[in-house]
Coordinates of N, CA and C in Angstrom, one line a residue:
M58 N -17.5 -5.4 60.2 CA -16.7 -5.3 59.0 C -17.4 -4.3 58.0
S59 N -16.7 -3.3 57.5 CA -17.3 -2.3 56.6 C -17.6 -2.9 55.3
E60 N -18.4 -2.2 54.5 CA -18.8 -2.6 53.1 C -17.5 -2.6 52.3
L61 N -16.6 -1.8 52.5 CA -15.4 -1.7 51.7 C -14.4 -2.9 51.9
T62 N -14.4 -3.4 53.1 CA -13.5 -4.5 53.4 C -14.2 -5.9 53.4
R63 N -15.5 -5.9 53.2 CA -16.2 -7.2 53.2 C -15.8 -8.0 52.0
P64 N -15.4 -9.3 52.2 CA -14.9 -10.1 51.0 C -16.0 -10.3 50.0
V65 N -15.6 -10.2 48.7 CA -16.6 -10.5 47.6 C -16.7 -12.0 47.4
P66 N -17.9 -12.5 47.4 CA -18.1 -13.9 47.2 C -17.5 -14.3 45.8
A67 N -16.9 -15.5 45.8 CA -16.2 -16.0 44.6 C -17.1 -16.0 43.4
A68 N -18.4 -16.4 43.6 CA -19.3 -16.4 42.4 C -19.5 -15.0 41.9
D69 N -19.7 -14.1 42.8 CA -19.9 -12.7 42.3 C -18.7 -12.1 41.6
G70 N -17.5 -12.5 42.1 CA -16.3 -12.1 41.4 C -16.1 -12.6 40.0
L71 N -16.5 -13.9 39.9 CA -16.4 -14.6 38.6 C -17.4 -14.0 37.6
R72 N -18.6 -13.7 38.1 CA -19.6 -13.0 37.3 C -19.2 -11.7 36.8
R73 N -18.5 -10.9 37.7 CA -18.1 -9.6 37.3 C -17.0 -9.6 36.3
I74 N -16.0 -10.6 36.5 CA -15.0 -10.8 35.5 C -15.5 -11.2 34.2
A75 N -16.5 -12.1 34.2 CA -17.1 -12.6 32.9 C -17.8 -11.4 32.2
A76 N -18.5 -10.6 33.0 CA -19.2 -9.5 32.4 C -18.2 -8.5 31.8
E77 N -17.1 -8.3 32.4 CA -16.1 -7.3 31.9 C -15.4 -7.9 30.7
V78 N -15.1 -9.2 30.7 CA -14.5 -9.8 29.5 C -15.5 -9.7 28.3
L79 N -16.8 -10.0 28.6 CA -17.8 -10.0 27.5 C -17.9 -8.6 27.0
S80 N -17.9 -7.6 27.8 CA -17.9 -6.2 27.4 C -16.8 -5.8 26.5
D81 N -15.6 -6.3 26.9 CA -14.4 -6.1 26.0 C -14.5 -6.8 24.7
L82 N -15.0 -8.0 24.7 CA -15.2 -8.7 23.4 C -16.2 -8.0 22.5
R83 N -17.2 -7.5 23.1 CA -18.2 -6.8 22.3 C -17.6 -5.5 21.7
A84 N -16.7 -4.9 22.5 CA -16.1 -3.7 22.0 C -15.2 -4.0 20.8
V85 N -14.4 -5.1 20.9 CA -13.6 -5.5 19.8 C -14.4 -5.9 18.6
D86 N -15.5 -6.6 18.8 CA -16.4 -7.1 17.8 C -16.9 -5.8 17.0
G87 N -17.4 -4.8 17.8 CA -17.9 -3.6 17.1 C -16.8 -2.9 16.4
A88 N -15.6 -2.9 16.9 CA -14.5 -2.2 16.2 C -14.2 -2.8 14.9
L89 N -14.1 -4.2 14.9 CA -13.8 -4.9 13.7 C -14.9 -4.7 12.6
Y90 N -16.2 -4.7 13.1 CA -17.3 -4.4 12.2 C -17.2 -3.0 11.5
A91 N -16.9 -2.0 12.4 CA -16.7 -0.7 11.9 C -15.5 -0.5 10.9
A92 N -14.4 -1.3 11.2 CA -13.3 -1.2 10.3 C -13.6 -1.7 8.9
V93 N -14.3 -2.8 8.9 CA -14.7 -3.4 7.6 C -15.6 -2.4 6.9
A94 N -16.6 -1.8 7.6 CA -17.5 -0.9 7.0 C -16.8 0.3 6.4
A95 N -15.7 0.8 7.1 CA -15.0 2.0 6.7 C -14.0 1.8 5.6
T96 N -13.7 0.5 5.3 CA -12.7 0.3 4.3 C -13.3 0.2 2.9
P97 N -12.9 1.1 2.0 CA -13.4 1.1 0.6 C -12.9 -0.1 -0.2
T98 N -13.9 -0.9 -0.7 CA -13.5 -2.0 -1.5 C -14.5 -2.1 -2.7
P99 N -14.5 -1.2 -3.6 CA -15.5 -1.1 -4.6 C -15.5 -2.4 -5.5
T100 N -14.3 -3.0 -5.7 CA -14.3 -4.1 -6.6 C -14.9 -5.4 -5.9
L101 N -14.8 -5.5 -4.6 CA -15.4 -6.6 -3.9 C -16.9 -6.4 -3.6
D102 N -17.3 -5.2 -3.4 CA -18.7 -4.9 -2.9 C -19.8 -5.7 -3.6
R103 N -19.9 -5.6 -4.9 CA -21.0 -6.2 -5.6 C -20.8 -7.7 -5.6
A104 N -19.6 -8.2 -5.7 CA -19.3 -9.7 -5.8 C -19.8 -10.3 -4.4
L105 N -19.4 -9.7 -3.3 CA -19.7 -10.2 -2.0 C -21.2 -10.1 -1.7
R106 N -21.8 -9.0 -2.2 CA -23.2 -8.9 -2.1 C -24.0 -10.0 -2.8
R107 N -23.5 -10.3 -4.0 CA -24.2 -11.4 -4.8 C -23.9 -12.7 -4.1
L108 N -22.7 -12.9 -3.6 CA -22.5 -14.2 -2.9 C -23.3 -14.3 -1.7
S109 N -23.4 -13.3 -0.9 CA -24.3 -13.3 0.3 C -25.7 -13.6 0.0
H110 N -26.2 -13.0 -1.1 CA -27.6 -13.3 -1.5 C -27.8 -14.7 -2.0
A111 N -26.8 -15.2 -2.8 CA -26.8 -16.5 -3.3 C -26.8 -17.6 -2.2
A112 N -26.2 -17.3 -1.1 CA -26.2 -18.2 0.0 C -27.4 -18.3 0.9
D113 N -28.4 -17.4 0.6 CA -29.7 -17.4 1.3 C -30.3 -18.8 1.1
H114 N -30.8 -19.4 2.3 CA -31.4 -20.7 2.3 C -30.5 -21.8 1.8
S115 N -29.2 -21.6 1.9 CA -28.2 -22.5 1.5 C -28.3 -22.9 0.0
K116 N -28.7 -22.0 -0.9 CA -28.9 -22.3 -2.3 C -27.6 -22.8 -2.9
I117 N -26.5 -22.2 -2.6 CA -25.2 -22.7 -3.2 C -24.9 -24.1 -2.8
S118 N -25.0 -24.4 -1.5 CA -24.7 -25.7 -1.0 C -25.6 -26.8 -1.6
F119 N -26.9 -26.5 -1.7 CA -27.8 -27.4 -2.3 C -27.5 -27.7 -3.8
A120 N -27.1 -26.6 -4.5 CA -26.7 -26.8 -5.9 C -25.5 -27.7 -6.0
I121 N -24.5 -27.5 -5.1 CA -23.3 -28.4 -5.1 C -23.7 -29.8 -4.8
A122 N -24.6 -29.9 -3.8 CA -25.0 -31.3 -3.4 C -25.7 -32.0 -4.5
G123 N -26.5 -31.3 -5.3 CA -27.1 -31.9 -6.4 C -26.1 -32.3 -7.5
A124 N -25.1 -31.5 -7.7 CA -24.1 -31.9 -8.7 C -23.3 -33.1 -8.2
L125 N -23.0 -33.2 -6.9 CA -22.3 -34.3 -6.3 C -23.1 -35.6 -6.4
S126 N -24.4 -35.5 -6.2 CA -25.2 -36.7 -6.2 C -25.2 -37.4 -7.6
L127 N -24.8 -36.7 -8.6 CA -24.7 -37.3 -9.9 C -23.4 -37.8 -10.3
A128 N -22.4 -37.7 -9.4 CA -21.0 -38.0 -9.7 C -20.5 -39.3 -9.2
G129 N -21.4 -40.1 -8.6 CA -20.9 -41.4 -8.2 C -21.3 -41.7 -6.7
S130 N -21.0 -42.9 -6.2 CA -21.5 -43.3 -4.9 C -20.9 -42.5 -3.8
R131 N -19.5 -42.3 -3.8 CA -18.9 -41.6 -2.7 C -19.3 -40.1 -2.7
P132 N -19.3 -39.4 -3.8 CA -19.8 -38.0 -3.8 C -21.3 -37.9 -3.4
R133 N -22.0 -39.0 -3.7 CA -23.4 -39.0 -3.3 C -23.5 -39.1 -1.8
R134 N -22.7 -39.9 -1.2 CA -22.7 -40.0 0.3 C -22.2 -38.7 0.9
A135 N -21.3 -38.1 0.3 CA -20.8 -36.8 0.8 C -21.9 -35.7 0.7
A136 N -22.7 -35.7 -0.4 CA -23.8 -34.8 -0.5 C -24.8 -35.0 0.5
L137 N -25.2 -36.3 0.8 CA -26.2 -36.6 1.8 C -25.7 -36.1 3.2
A138 N -24.4 -36.4 3.5 CA -23.9 -35.9 4.7 C -23.9 -34.4 4.8
G139 N -23.6 -33.7 3.8 CA -23.6 -32.3 3.7 C -25.0 -31.7 4.0
V140 N -26.0 -32.3 3.3 CA -27.4 -31.8 3.5 C -27.8 -32.1 4.9
G141 N -27.5 -33.2 5.5 CA -27.8 -33.5 6.9 C -27.2 -32.5 7.8
A142 N -26.0 -32.1 7.5 CA -25.3 -31.2 8.4 C -25.9 -29.8 8.3
I143 N -26.4 -29.4 7.1 CA -27.1 -28.1 6.9 C -28.4 -28.1 7.8
A144 N -29.1 -29.3 7.8 CA -30.3 -29.4 8.6 C -30.0 -29.2 10.1
V145 N -29.0 -29.8 10.6 CA -28.6 -29.7 12.0 C -28.2 -28.2 12.3
A146 N -27.4 -27.7 11.4 CA -26.9 -26.3 11.6 C -28.0 -25.3 11.6
S147 N -28.9 -25.4 10.6 CA -30.0 -24.4 10.5 C -30.9 -24.5 11.7
A148 N -31.3 -25.7 12.1 CA -32.1 -25.8 13.3 C -31.5 -25.3 14.5
S149 N -30.2 -25.6 14.7 CA -29.5 -25.1 15.9 C -29.3 -23.6 15.9
A150 N -29.0 -23.0 14.8 CA -28.9 -21.6 14.7 C -30.2 -20.8 14.9
N151 N -31.2 -21.3 14.2 CA -32.4 -20.5 14.2 C -33.4 -20.9 15.3
L152 N -33.4 -22.1 15.7 CA -34.4 -22.5 16.7 C -33.8 -22.4 18.1
L153 N -32.5 -22.5 18.3 CA -31.8 -22.4 19.6 C -31.0 -21.1 19.7
G154 N -30.0 -21.0 18.9 CA -29.0 -19.9 19.1 C -29.7 -18.5 19.1
K155 N -30.4 -18.2 18.0 CA -31.0 -16.9 17.9 C -32.0 -16.6 19.0
R156 N -32.8 -17.6 19.4 CA -33.8 -17.4 20.4 C -33.2 -17.3 21.8
L157 N -32.1 -17.9 22.0 CA -31.5 -17.8 23.3 C -30.7 -16.5 23.5
V158 N -30.0 -16.1 22.5 CA -29.1 -14.9 22.7 C -29.8 -13.6 22.3
R159 N -30.6 -13.6 21.2 CA -31.4 -12.4 20.8 C -30.5 -11.2 20.7
R160 N -29.4 -11.3 20.1 CA -28.6 -10.1 19.8 C -29.1 -9.3 18.7
D161 N -29.2 -7.9 18.9 CA -29.7 -7.0 17.8 C -28.7 -7.0 16.6
R162 N -29.3 -6.8 15.4 CA -28.5 -6.7 14.2 C -27.7 -5.4 14.3
P163 N -26.6 -5.4 13.6 CA -25.8 -4.1 13.6 C -26.6 -3.0 13.0
D164 N -26.2 -1.8 13.4 CA -26.8 -0.5 12.9 C -26.0 -0.2 11.6
R165 N -26.4 -0.7 10.5 CA -25.7 -0.5 9.2 C -25.6 0.9 8.8
E166 N -26.6 1.7 9.0 CA -26.6 3.1 8.7 C -25.6 3.9 9.5
A167 N -25.6 3.6 10.8 CA -24.7 4.4 11.7 C -23.3 4.0 11.3
A168 N -23.0 2.8 10.9 CA -21.6 2.4 10.5 C -21.3 2.9 9.1
R169 N -22.3 3.5 8.4 CA -22.1 4.0 7.1 C -21.6 2.9 6.1
V170 N -22.2 1.7 6.2 CA -21.9 0.7 5.2 C -22.5 1.2 3.8
T171 N -21.6 1.2 2.8 CA -22.0 1.7 1.5 C -23.2 0.9 0.9
V172 N -24.1 1.6 0.2 CA -25.3 1.0 -0.3 C -24.9 -0.1 -1.3
D173 N -23.8 0.0 -2.0 CA -23.4 -1.0 -2.9 C -23.2 -2.4 -2.3
R174 N -23.1 -2.4 -1.0 CA -22.9 -3.7 -0.3 C -24.2 -4.3 0.2
H175 N -25.3 -3.5 0.3 CA -26.5 -3.9 1.0 C -27.2 -5.1 0.4
V176 N -27.6 -6.0 1.3 CA -28.5 -7.0 1.1 C -29.7 -6.8 2.1
P177 N -30.8 -7.4 1.9 CA -31.9 -7.1 2.9 C -31.5 -7.5 4.3
M178 N -31.8 -6.6 5.2 CA -31.4 -6.8 6.6 C -32.4 -7.8 7.2
P179 N -32.0 -9.0 7.6 CA -32.9 -10.0 8.2 C -33.6 -9.5 9.5
R180 N -34.7 -10.0 9.8 CA -35.5 -9.6 11.0 C -35.1 -10.5 12.2
S181 N -34.4 -11.6 11.9 CA -34.1 -12.5 13.0 C -32.9 -11.9 13.8
A182 N -32.6 -12.5 15.0 CA -31.5 -12.1 15.8 C -30.2 -12.3 15.1
S183 N -29.2 -11.5 15.5 CA -27.9 -11.5 14.8 C -27.0 -12.7 15.1
F184 N -27.1 -13.2 16.4 CA -26.2 -14.3 16.8 C -26.9 -15.6 16.9
P185 N -26.3 -16.7 16.3 CA -25.1 -16.7 15.5 C -25.5 -16.5 14.0
S186 N -24.5 -16.4 13.1 CA -24.8 -16.3 11.7 C -25.3 -17.7 11.1
G187 N -26.5 -17.7 10.7 CA -27.1 -19.0 10.2 C -26.4 -19.3 8.8
H188 N -26.2 -18.3 8.0 CA -25.5 -18.5 6.7 C -24.2 -19.2 6.9
T189 N -23.4 -18.7 7.8 CA -22.1 -19.2 8.1 C -22.2 -20.6 8.7
A190 N -23.1 -20.8 9.6 CA -23.2 -22.2 10.2 C -23.5 -23.2 9.2
S191 N -24.5 -22.9 8.3 CA -24.9 -23.9 7.3 C -23.7 -24.1 6.3
A192 N -23.1 -23.0 5.8 CA -22.0 -23.2 4.8 C -20.8 -24.0 5.4
V193 N -20.5 -23.7 6.6 CA -19.3 -24.4 7.3 C -19.7 -25.9 7.5
A194 N -21.0 -26.1 8.0 CA -21.4 -27.5 8.2 C -21.4 -28.3 7.0
F195 N -21.8 -27.7 5.9 CA -21.8 -28.4 4.6 C -20.4 -28.7 4.2
A196 N -19.5 -27.7 4.2 CA -18.1 -27.9 3.8 C -17.4 -28.9 4.6
T197 N -17.7 -28.9 5.9 CA -17.0 -29.8 6.8 C -17.4 -31.2 6.6
A198 N -18.7 -31.4 6.5 CA -19.3 -32.8 6.3 C -18.9 -33.4 5.0
V199 N -19.0 -32.6 3.9 CA -18.7 -33.1 2.6 C -17.2 -33.3 2.5
G200 N -16.4 -32.4 3.0 CA -14.9 -32.5 3.0 C -14.4 -33.7 3.8
T201 N -15.1 -34.1 4.8 CA -14.7 -35.3 5.6 C -14.9 -36.6 4.8
V202 N -16.1 -36.7 4.1 CA -16.4 -37.8 3.3 C -15.6 -37.8 2.0
L203 N -15.4 -36.6 1.4 CA -14.8 -36.4 0.1 C -13.6 -35.4 0.3
P204 N -12.5 -35.8 0.8 CA -11.4 -34.9 1.1 C -11.0 -33.9 0.0
A205 N -11.1 -34.4 -1.3 CA -10.7 -33.5 -2.4 C -11.5 -32.2 -2.4
A206 N -12.7 -32.3 -1.8 CA -13.6 -31.1 -1.9 C -13.4 -30.2 -0.7
S207 N -12.6 -30.6 0.3 CA -12.5 -29.8 1.5 C -12.0 -28.4 1.4
V208 N -10.9 -28.3 0.6 CA -10.3 -26.9 0.4 C -11.2 -26.0 -0.3
P209 N -11.7 -26.3 -1.5 CA -12.6 -25.4 -2.2 C -13.9 -25.1 -1.5
L210 N -14.5 -26.1 -0.8 CA -15.7 -25.8 -0.1 C -15.4 -25.0 1.2
G211 N -14.2 -25.2 1.8 CA -13.8 -24.5 3.0 C -13.6 -23.0 2.6
L212 N -13.0 -22.7 1.5 CA -12.8 -21.4 1.0 C -14.1 -20.7 0.7
L213 N -15.0 -21.5 0.1 CA -16.3 -20.9 -0.2 C -17.1 -20.6 1.1
A214 N -17.0 -21.5 2.1 CA -17.7 -21.2 3.3 C -17.1 -20.0 4.0
G215 N -15.8 -19.8 4.0 CA -15.2 -18.6 4.5 C -15.6 -17.4 3.8
A216 N -15.7 -17.4 2.5 CA -16.2 -16.3 1.8 C -17.6 -15.9 2.1
V217 N -18.5 -16.9 2.3 CA -19.9 -16.7 2.7 C -19.9 -16.0 4.0
G218 N -19.1 -16.5 5.0 CA -19.1 -15.9 6.3 C -18.7 -14.5 6.3
Y219 N -17.6 -14.2 5.5 CA -17.1 -12.8 5.5 C -18.1 -11.9 4.8
S220 N -18.8 -12.5 3.8 CA -19.8 -11.6 3.0 C -20.9 -11.1 3.9
R221 N -21.2 -11.8 5.0 CA -22.2 -11.4 5.9 C -21.7 -10.2 6.8
I222 N -20.4 -10.1 7.0 CA -19.9 -9.0 7.7 C -19.8 -7.8 6.7
H223 N -19.3 -8.1 5.5 CA -19.0 -7.1 4.5 C -20.3 -6.4 4.1
T224 N -21.4 -7.1 4.0 CA -22.7 -6.5 3.7 C -23.4 -5.8 4.9
G225 N -22.8 -6.0 6.0 CA -23.3 -5.2 7.2 C -24.4 -5.9 8.0
V226 N -24.7 -7.1 7.7 CA -25.8 -7.8 8.5 C -25.4 -8.6 9.7
H227 N -24.1 -8.8 9.9 CA -23.6 -9.5 11.0 C -22.3 -8.9 11.6
Y228 N -22.1 -9.0 12.9 CA -20.8 -8.7 13.5 C -19.9 -9.9 13.3
P229 N -18.6 -9.7 13.3 CA -17.6 -10.8 13.2 C -17.8 -11.9 14.2
G230 N -18.2 -11.5 15.4 CA -18.5 -12.5 16.4 C -19.6 -13.5 16.1
D231 N -20.6 -12.9 15.4 CA -21.7 -13.8 14.9 C -21.2 -14.8 14.0
V232 N -20.3 -14.4 13.1 CA -19.8 -15.3 12.1 C -18.9 -16.4 12.7
A233 N -18.1 -15.9 13.6 CA -17.2 -16.9 14.3 C -18.0 -18.0 15.1
A234 N -19.1 -17.5 15.7 CA -19.9 -18.5 16.4 C -20.6 -19.4 15.4
G235 N -21.0 -18.9 14.3 CA -21.7 -19.7 13.3 C -20.7 -20.7 12.8
A236 N -19.4 -20.4 12.6 CA -18.5 -21.4 12.1 C -18.3 -22.5 13.1
V237 N -18.2 -22.2 14.4 CA -18.1 -23.2 15.4 C -19.3 -24.1 15.4
L238 N -20.4 -23.5 15.3 CA -21.7 -24.3 15.3 C -21.7 -25.2 14.0
G239 N -21.2 -24.6 12.9 CA -21.2 -25.4 11.7 C -20.3 -26.7 11.8
V240 N -19.2 -26.6 12.4 CA -18.3 -27.7 12.7 C -19.0 -28.7 13.6
A241 N -19.6 -28.3 14.6 CA -20.3 -29.2 15.6 C -21.5 -29.8 14.9
S242 N -22.2 -29.1 14.0 CA -23.3 -29.7 13.3 C -22.9 -30.8 12.4
A243 N -21.7 -30.5 11.7 CA -21.2 -31.6 10.8 C -20.8 -32.8 11.5
A244 N -20.2 -32.6 12.7 CA -19.8 -33.8 13.5 C -21.0 -34.6 13.9
T245 N -22.1 -33.9 14.3 CA -23.3 -34.5 14.7 C -23.9 -35.3 13.6
A246 N -24.0 -34.7 12.4 CA -24.6 -35.3 11.2 C -23.8 -36.5 10.8
L247 N -22.5 -36.4 10.9 CA -21.7 -37.6 10.5 C -21.8 -38.7 11.5
A248 N -21.9 -38.4 12.8 CA -22.0 -39.4 13.8 C -23.3 -40.2 13.6
V249 N -24.4 -39.4 13.3 CA -25.7 -40.1 13.1 C -25.6 -41.0 11.9
A250 N -25.0 -40.4 10.8 CA -24.9 -41.2 9.5 C -24.1 -42.5 9.8
S251 N -23.0 -42.4 10.5 CA -22.2 -43.6 10.7 C -22.8 -44.6 11.6
A252 N -23.7 -44.1 12.5 CA -24.5 -45.1 13.4 C -25.5 -45.8 12.6
R253 N -26.2 -45.1 11.6 CA -27.3 -45.7 10.9 C -26.8 -46.5 9.7
L254 N -25.7 -46.0 9.0 CA -25.1 -46.6 7.8 C -23.6 -46.8 8.0
P255 N -23.2 -47.7 8.9 CA -21.8 -47.9 9.2 C -20.9 -48.3 8.1
A256 N -21.5 -49.0 7.1 CA -20.7 -49.4 5.9 C -20.4 -48.2 5.0
S257 N -21.3 -47.3 5.0 CA -21.1 -46.1 4.1 C -20.4 -45.0 4.8
Y258 N -20.6 -44.8 6.1 CA -20.0 -43.7 6.8 C -19.2 -44.3 8.0
P259 N -18.0 -44.7 7.9 CA -17.2 -45.3 9.0 C -17.2 -44.4 10.2
R260 N -17.2 -44.9 11.4 CA -17.2 -44.2 12.6 C -16.0 -43.2 12.7
G261 N -15.0 -43.5 12.0 CA -13.8 -42.6 12.0 C -14.0 -41.3 11.2
A262 N -15.1 -41.3 10.4 CA -15.3 -40.2 9.5 C -16.0 -39.1 10.1
T263 N -15.3 -38.5 11.1 CA -15.8 -37.3 11.8 C -14.8 -36.2 11.8
P264 N -15.2 -34.9 11.7 CA -14.2 -33.9 11.6 C -13.4 -33.7 12.8
E265 N -12.1 -33.4 12.6 CA -11.2 -33.3 13.8 C -11.4 -31.9 14.4

């Protein structure tokens, strides 16, 4: 049997298809990043840069948690759940995700991201977005315990995630992965909380 007619093993075929799909997704990811970089938005540039910087080390989320802790027992439980979710998300993104994938940061200069958008380029790997993971984890956990906060915190988390693309430090795929990780981290934190404090965090209080 010649090399041309020899059957391709199923595993090799699946690996080839997976590699091709991954290549296509990276191309789309890069194209979306370039499109954002090339779109002039002078009114948004400074605001999103400030938001991105304010979200460093989850400063916004911790400030909100501090305010919630003063607002009564239920908001206090929501704040504790949110902080726990941030801890899970941060550890998962920085100690696992970034070390396993090791994706390079975008070339902001090559994409011609305007200087008005610039925040310091992190030295860590690009995938996943830790800022997004923590913001989404906090919003999901707090919103589950305190539903009235779910919409405003969800919008804030979305804005934080987009700001990381807008400022040129992450690809859209990094942010999408960070959002998924954030939801999973919130579910984990809530499950732990409900197991340890069932009266305060009912077992049904997990994000859908």
